[in-house]
PDB file of N, CA, C and O in Angstrom:
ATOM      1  N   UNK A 265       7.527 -29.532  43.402  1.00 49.00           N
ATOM      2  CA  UNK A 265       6.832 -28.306  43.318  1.00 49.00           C
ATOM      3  C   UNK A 265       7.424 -27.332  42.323  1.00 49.00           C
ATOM      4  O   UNK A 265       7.887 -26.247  42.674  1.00 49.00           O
ATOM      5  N   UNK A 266       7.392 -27.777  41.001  1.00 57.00           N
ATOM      6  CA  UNK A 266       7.888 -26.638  40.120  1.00 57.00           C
ATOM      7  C   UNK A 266       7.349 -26.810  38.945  1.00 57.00           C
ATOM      8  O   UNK A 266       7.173 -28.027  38.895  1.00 57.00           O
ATOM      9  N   UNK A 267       6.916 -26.283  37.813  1.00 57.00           N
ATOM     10  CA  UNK A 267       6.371 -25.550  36.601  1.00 57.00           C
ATOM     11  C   UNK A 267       6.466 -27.164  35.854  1.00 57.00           C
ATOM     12  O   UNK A 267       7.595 -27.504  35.499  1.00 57.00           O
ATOM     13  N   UNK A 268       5.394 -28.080  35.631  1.00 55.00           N
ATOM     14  CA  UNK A 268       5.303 -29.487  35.025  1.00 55.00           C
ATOM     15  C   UNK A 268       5.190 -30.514  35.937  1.00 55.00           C
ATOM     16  O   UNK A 268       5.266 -31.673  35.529  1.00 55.00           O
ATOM     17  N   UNK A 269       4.999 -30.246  37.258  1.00 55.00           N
ATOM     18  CA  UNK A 269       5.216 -31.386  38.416  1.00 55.00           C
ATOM     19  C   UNK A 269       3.941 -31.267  38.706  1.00 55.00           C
ATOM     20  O   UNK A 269       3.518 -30.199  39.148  1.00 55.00           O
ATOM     21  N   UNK A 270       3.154 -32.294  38.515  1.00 56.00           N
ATOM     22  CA  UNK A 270       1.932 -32.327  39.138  1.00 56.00           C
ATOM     23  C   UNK A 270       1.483 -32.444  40.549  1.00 56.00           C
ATOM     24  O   UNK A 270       0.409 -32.140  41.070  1.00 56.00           O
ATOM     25  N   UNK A 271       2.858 -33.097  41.171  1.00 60.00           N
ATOM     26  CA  UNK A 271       2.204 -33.344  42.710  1.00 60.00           C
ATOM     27  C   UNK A 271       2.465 -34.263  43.001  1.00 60.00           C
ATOM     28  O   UNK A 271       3.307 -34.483  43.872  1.00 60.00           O
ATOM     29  N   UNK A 272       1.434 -35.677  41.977  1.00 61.00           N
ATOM     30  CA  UNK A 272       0.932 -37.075  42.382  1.00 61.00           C
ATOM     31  C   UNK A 272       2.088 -38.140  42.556  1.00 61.00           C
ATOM     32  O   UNK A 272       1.828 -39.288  42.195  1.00 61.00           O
ATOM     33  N   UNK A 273       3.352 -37.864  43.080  1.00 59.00           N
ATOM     34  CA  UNK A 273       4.136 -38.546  42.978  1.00 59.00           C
ATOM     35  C   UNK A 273       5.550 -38.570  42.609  1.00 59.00           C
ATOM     36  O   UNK A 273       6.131 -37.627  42.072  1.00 59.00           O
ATOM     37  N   UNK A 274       5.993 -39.512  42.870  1.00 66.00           N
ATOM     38  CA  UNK A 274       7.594 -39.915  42.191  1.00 66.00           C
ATOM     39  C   UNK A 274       7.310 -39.667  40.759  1.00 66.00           C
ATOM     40  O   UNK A 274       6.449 -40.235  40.086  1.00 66.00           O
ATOM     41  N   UNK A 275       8.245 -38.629  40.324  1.00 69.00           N
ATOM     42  CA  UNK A 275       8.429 -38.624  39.045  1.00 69.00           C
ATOM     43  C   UNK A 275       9.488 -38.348  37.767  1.00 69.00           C
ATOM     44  O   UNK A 275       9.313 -38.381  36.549  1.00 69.00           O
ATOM     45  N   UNK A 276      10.978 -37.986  38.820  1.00 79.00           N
ATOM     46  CA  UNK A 276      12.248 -38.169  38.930  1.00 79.00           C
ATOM     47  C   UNK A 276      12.855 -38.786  38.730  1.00 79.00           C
ATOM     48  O   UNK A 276      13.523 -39.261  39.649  1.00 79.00           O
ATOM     49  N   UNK A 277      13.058 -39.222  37.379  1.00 84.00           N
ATOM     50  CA  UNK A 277      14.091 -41.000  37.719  1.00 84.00           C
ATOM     51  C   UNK A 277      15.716 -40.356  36.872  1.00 84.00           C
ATOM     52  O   UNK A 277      15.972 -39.404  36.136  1.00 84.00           O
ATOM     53  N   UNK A 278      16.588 -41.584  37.535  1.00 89.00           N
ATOM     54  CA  UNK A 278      17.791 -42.010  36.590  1.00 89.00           C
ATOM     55  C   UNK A 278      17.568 -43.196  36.229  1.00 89.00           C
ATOM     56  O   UNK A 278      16.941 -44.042  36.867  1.00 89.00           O
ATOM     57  N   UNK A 279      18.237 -43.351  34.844  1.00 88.00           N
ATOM     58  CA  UNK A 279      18.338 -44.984  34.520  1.00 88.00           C
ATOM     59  C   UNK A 279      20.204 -45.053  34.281  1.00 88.00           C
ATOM     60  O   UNK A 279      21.085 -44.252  33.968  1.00 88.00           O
ATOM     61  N   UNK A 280      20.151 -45.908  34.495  1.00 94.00           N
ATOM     62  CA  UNK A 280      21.396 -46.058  34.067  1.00 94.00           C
ATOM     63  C   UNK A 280      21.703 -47.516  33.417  1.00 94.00           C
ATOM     64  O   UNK A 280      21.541 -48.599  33.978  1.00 94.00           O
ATOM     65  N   UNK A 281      22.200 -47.278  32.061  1.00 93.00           N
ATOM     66  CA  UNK A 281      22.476 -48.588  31.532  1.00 93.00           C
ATOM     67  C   UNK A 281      23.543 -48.914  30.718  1.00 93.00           C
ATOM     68  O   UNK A 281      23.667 -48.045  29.855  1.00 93.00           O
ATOM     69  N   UNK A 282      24.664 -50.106  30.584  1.00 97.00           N
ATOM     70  CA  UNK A 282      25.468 -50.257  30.305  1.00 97.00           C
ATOM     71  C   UNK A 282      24.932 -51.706  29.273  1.00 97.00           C
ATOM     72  O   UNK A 282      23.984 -52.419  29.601  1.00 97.00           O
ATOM     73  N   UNK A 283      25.868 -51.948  27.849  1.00 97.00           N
ATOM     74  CA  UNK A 283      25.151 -52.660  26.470  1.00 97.00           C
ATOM     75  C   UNK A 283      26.041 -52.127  25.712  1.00 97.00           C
ATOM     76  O   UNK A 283      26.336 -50.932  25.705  1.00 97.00           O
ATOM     77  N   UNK A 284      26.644 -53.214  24.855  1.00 98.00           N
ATOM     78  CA  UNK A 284      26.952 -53.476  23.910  1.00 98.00           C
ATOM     79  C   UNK A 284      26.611 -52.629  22.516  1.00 98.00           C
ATOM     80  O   UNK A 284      27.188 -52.093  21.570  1.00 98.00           O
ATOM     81  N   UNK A 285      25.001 -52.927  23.148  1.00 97.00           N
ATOM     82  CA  UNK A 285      24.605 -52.014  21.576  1.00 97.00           C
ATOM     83  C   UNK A 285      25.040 -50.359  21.805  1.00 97.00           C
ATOM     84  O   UNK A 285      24.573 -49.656  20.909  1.00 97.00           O
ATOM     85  N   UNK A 286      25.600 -49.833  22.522  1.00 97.00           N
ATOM     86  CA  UNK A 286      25.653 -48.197  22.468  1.00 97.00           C
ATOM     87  C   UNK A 286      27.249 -48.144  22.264  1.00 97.00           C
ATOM     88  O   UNK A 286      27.841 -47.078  22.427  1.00 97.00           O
ATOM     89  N   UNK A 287      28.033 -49.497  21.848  1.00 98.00           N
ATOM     90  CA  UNK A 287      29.601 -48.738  21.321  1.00 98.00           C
ATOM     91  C   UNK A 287      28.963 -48.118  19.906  1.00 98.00           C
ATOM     92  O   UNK A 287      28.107 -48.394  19.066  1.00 98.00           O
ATOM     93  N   UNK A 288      29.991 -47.058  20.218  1.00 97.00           N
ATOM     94  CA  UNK A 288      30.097 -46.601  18.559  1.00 97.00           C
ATOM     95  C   UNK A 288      29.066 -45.825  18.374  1.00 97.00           C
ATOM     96  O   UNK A 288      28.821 -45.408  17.242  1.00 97.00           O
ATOM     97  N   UNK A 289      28.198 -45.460  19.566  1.00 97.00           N
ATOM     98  CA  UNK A 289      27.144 -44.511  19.401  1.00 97.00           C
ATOM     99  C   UNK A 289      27.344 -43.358  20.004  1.00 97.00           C
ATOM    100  O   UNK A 289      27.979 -43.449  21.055  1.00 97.00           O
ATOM    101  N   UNK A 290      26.929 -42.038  19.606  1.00 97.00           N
ATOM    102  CA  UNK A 290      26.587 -41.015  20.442  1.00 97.00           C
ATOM    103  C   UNK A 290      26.109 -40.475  21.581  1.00 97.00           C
ATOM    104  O   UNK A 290      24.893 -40.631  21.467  1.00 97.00           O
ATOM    105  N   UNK A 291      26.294 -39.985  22.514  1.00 95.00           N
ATOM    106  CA  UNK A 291      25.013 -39.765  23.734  1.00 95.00           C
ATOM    107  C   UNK A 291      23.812 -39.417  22.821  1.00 95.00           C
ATOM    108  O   UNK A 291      23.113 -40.416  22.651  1.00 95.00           O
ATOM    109  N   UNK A 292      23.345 -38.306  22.171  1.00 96.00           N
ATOM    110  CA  UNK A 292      22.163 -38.696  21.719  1.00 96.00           C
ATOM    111  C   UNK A 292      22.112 -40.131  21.066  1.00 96.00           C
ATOM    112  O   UNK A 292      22.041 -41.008  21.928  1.00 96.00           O
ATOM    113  N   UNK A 293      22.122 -40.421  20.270  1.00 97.00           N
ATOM    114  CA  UNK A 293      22.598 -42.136  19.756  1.00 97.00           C
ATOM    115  C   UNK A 293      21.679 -42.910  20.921  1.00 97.00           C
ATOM    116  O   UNK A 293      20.526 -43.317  21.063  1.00 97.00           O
ATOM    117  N   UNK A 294      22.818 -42.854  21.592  1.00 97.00           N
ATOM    118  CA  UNK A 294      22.459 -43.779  23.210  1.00 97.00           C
ATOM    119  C   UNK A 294      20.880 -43.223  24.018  1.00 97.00           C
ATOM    120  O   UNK A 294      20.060 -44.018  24.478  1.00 97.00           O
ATOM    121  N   UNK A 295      20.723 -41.731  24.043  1.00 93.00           N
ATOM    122  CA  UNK A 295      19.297 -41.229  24.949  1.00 93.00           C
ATOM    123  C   UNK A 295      18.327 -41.862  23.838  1.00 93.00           C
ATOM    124  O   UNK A 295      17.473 -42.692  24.149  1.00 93.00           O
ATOM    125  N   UNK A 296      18.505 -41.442  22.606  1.00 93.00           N
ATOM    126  CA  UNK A 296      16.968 -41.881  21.976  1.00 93.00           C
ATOM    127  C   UNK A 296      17.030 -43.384  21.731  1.00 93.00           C
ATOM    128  O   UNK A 296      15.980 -43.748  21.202  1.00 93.00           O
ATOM    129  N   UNK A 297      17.605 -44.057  21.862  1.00 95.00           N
ATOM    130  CA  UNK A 297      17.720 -45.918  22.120  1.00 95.00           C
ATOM    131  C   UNK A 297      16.682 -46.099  23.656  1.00 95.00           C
ATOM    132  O   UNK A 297      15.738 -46.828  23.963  1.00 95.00           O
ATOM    133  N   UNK A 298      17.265 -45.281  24.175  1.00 92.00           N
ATOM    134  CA  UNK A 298      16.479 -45.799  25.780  1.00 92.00           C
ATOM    135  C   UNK A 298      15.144 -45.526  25.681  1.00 92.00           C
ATOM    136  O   UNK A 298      14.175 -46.249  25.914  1.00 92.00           O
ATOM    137  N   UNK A 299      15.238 -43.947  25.161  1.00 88.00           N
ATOM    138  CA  UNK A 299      13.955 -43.597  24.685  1.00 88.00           C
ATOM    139  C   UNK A 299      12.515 -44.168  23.863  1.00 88.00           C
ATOM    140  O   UNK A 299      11.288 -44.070  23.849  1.00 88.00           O
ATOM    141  N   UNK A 300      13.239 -44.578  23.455  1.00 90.00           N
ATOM    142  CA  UNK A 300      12.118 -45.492  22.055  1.00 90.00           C
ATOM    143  C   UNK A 300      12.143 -46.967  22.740  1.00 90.00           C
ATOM    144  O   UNK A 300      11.373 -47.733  22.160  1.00 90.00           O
ATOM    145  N   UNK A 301      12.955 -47.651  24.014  1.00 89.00           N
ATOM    146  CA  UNK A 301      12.287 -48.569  24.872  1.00 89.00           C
ATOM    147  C   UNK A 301      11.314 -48.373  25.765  1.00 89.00           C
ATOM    148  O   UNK A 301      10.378 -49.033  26.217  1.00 89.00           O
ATOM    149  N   UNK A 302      11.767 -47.296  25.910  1.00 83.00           N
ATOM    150  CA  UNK A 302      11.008 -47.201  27.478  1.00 83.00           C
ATOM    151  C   UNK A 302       9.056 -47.415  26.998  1.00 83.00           C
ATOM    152  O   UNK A 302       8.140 -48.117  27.426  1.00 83.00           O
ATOM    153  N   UNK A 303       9.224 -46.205  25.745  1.00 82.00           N
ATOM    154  CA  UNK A 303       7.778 -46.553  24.696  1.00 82.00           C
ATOM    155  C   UNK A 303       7.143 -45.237  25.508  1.00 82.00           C
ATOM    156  O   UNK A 303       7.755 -44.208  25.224  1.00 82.00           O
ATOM    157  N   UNK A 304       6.296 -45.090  26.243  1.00 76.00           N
ATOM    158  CA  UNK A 304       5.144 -44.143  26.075  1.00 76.00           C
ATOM    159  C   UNK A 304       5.343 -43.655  27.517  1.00 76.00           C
ATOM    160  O   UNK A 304       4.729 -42.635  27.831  1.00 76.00           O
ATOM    161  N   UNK A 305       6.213 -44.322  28.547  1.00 72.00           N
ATOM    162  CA  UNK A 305       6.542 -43.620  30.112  1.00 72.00           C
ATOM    163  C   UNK A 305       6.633 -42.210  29.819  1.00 72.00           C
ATOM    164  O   UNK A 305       5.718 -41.395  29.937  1.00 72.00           O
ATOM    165  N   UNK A 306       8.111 -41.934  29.325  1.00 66.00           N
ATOM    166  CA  UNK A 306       8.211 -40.450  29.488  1.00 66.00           C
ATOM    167  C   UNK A 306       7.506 -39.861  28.782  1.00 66.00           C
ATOM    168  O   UNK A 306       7.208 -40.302  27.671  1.00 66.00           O
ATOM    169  N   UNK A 307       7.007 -38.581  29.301  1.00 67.00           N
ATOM    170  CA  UNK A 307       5.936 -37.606  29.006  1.00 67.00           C
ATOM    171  C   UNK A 307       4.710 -37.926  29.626  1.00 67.00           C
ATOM    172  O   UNK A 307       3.903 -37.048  29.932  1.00 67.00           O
ATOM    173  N   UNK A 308       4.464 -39.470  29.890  1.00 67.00           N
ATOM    174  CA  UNK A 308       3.139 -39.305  30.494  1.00 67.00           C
ATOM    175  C   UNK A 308       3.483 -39.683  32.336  1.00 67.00           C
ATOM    176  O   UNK A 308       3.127 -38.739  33.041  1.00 67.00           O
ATOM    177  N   UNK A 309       3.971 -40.639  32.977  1.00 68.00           N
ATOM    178  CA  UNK A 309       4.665 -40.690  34.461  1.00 68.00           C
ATOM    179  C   UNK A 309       5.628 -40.524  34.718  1.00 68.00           C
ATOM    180  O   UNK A 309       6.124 -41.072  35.702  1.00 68.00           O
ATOM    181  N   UNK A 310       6.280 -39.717  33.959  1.00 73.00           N
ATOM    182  CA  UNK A 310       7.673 -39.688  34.167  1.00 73.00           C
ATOM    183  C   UNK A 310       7.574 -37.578  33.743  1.00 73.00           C
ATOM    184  O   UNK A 310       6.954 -37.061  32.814  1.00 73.00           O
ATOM    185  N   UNK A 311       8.113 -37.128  34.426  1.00 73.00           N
ATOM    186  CA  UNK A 311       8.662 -35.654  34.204  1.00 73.00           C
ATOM    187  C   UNK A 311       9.844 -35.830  33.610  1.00 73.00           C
ATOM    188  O   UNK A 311      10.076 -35.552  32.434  1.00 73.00           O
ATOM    189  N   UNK A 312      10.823 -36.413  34.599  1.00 81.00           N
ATOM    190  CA  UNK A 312      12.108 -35.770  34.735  1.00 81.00           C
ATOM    191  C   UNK A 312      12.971 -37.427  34.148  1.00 81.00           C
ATOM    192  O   UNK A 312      12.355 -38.472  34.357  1.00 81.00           O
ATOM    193  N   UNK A 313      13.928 -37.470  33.666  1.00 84.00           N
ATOM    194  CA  UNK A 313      14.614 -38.430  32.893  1.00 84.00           C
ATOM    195  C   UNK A 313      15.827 -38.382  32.776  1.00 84.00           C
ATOM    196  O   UNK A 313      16.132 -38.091  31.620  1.00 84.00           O
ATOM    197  N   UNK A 314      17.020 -38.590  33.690  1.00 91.00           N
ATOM    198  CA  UNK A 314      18.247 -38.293  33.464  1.00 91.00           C
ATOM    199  C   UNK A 314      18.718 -39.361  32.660  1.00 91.00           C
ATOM    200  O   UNK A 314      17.905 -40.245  32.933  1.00 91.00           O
ATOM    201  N   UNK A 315      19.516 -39.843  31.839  1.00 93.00           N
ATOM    202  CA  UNK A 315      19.941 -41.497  31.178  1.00 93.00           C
ATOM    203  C   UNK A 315      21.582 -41.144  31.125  1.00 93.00           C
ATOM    204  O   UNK A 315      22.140 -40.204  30.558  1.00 93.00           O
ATOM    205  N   UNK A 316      22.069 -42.075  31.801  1.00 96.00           N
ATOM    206  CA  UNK A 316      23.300 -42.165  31.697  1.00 96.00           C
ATOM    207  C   UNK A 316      23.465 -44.213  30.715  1.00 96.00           C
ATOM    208  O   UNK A 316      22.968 -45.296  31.024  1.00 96.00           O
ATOM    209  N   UNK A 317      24.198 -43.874  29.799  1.00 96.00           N
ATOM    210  CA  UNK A 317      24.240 -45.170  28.869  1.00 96.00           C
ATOM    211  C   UNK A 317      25.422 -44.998  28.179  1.00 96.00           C
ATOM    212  O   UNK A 317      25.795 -44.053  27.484  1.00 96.00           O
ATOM    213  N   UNK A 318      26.132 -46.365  28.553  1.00 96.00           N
ATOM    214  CA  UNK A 318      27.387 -46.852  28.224  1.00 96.00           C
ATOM    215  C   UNK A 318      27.450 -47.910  27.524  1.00 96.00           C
ATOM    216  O   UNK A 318      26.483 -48.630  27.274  1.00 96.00           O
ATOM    217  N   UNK A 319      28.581 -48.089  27.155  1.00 97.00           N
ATOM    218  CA  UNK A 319      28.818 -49.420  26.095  1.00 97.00           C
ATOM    219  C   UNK A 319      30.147 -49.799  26.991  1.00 97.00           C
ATOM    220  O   UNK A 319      30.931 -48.972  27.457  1.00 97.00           O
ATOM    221  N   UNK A 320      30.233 -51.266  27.133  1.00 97.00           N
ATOM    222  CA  UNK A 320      31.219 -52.317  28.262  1.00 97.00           C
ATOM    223  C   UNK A 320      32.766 -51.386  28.666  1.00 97.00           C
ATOM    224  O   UNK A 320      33.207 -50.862  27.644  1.00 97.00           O
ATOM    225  N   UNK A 321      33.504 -51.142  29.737  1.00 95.00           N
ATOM    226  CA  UNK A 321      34.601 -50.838  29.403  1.00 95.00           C
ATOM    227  C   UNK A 321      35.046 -49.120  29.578  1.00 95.00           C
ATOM    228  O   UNK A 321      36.095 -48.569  29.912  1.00 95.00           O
ATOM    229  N   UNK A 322      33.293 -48.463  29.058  1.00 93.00           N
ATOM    230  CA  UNK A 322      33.821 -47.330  29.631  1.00 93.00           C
ATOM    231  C   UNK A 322      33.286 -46.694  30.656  1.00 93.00           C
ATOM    232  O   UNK A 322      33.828 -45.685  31.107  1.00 93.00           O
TER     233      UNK A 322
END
């Protein structure tokens, strides 16, 4: 119930992902990688998007 929440549902997520490909990357680096998988979710069923993304080790 707040300012972008429509109502219809779960729309809250965490992902959390750990890969190789995010040594040597940035947190942004790492959010817009997840981002540009996920493809067209967030913004349209998805509100809210926390991403926690690691590379092995840390």
């Amino acid at each position: 119930g707040h300012a972008g929440h429509d109502g219809s549902g779960e729309s809250h997520f965490t992902v959390e992902m750990e890969s190789p490909a995010f040594a040597g990357k940035s947190r942004l680096e790492r959010q817009r990688m997840v981002i540009r998988a996920l493809g067209d979710i967030p913004g349209q069923r998805v509100h809210a998007l926390a991403i926690k993304a690691r590379a092995p080790g840390e």
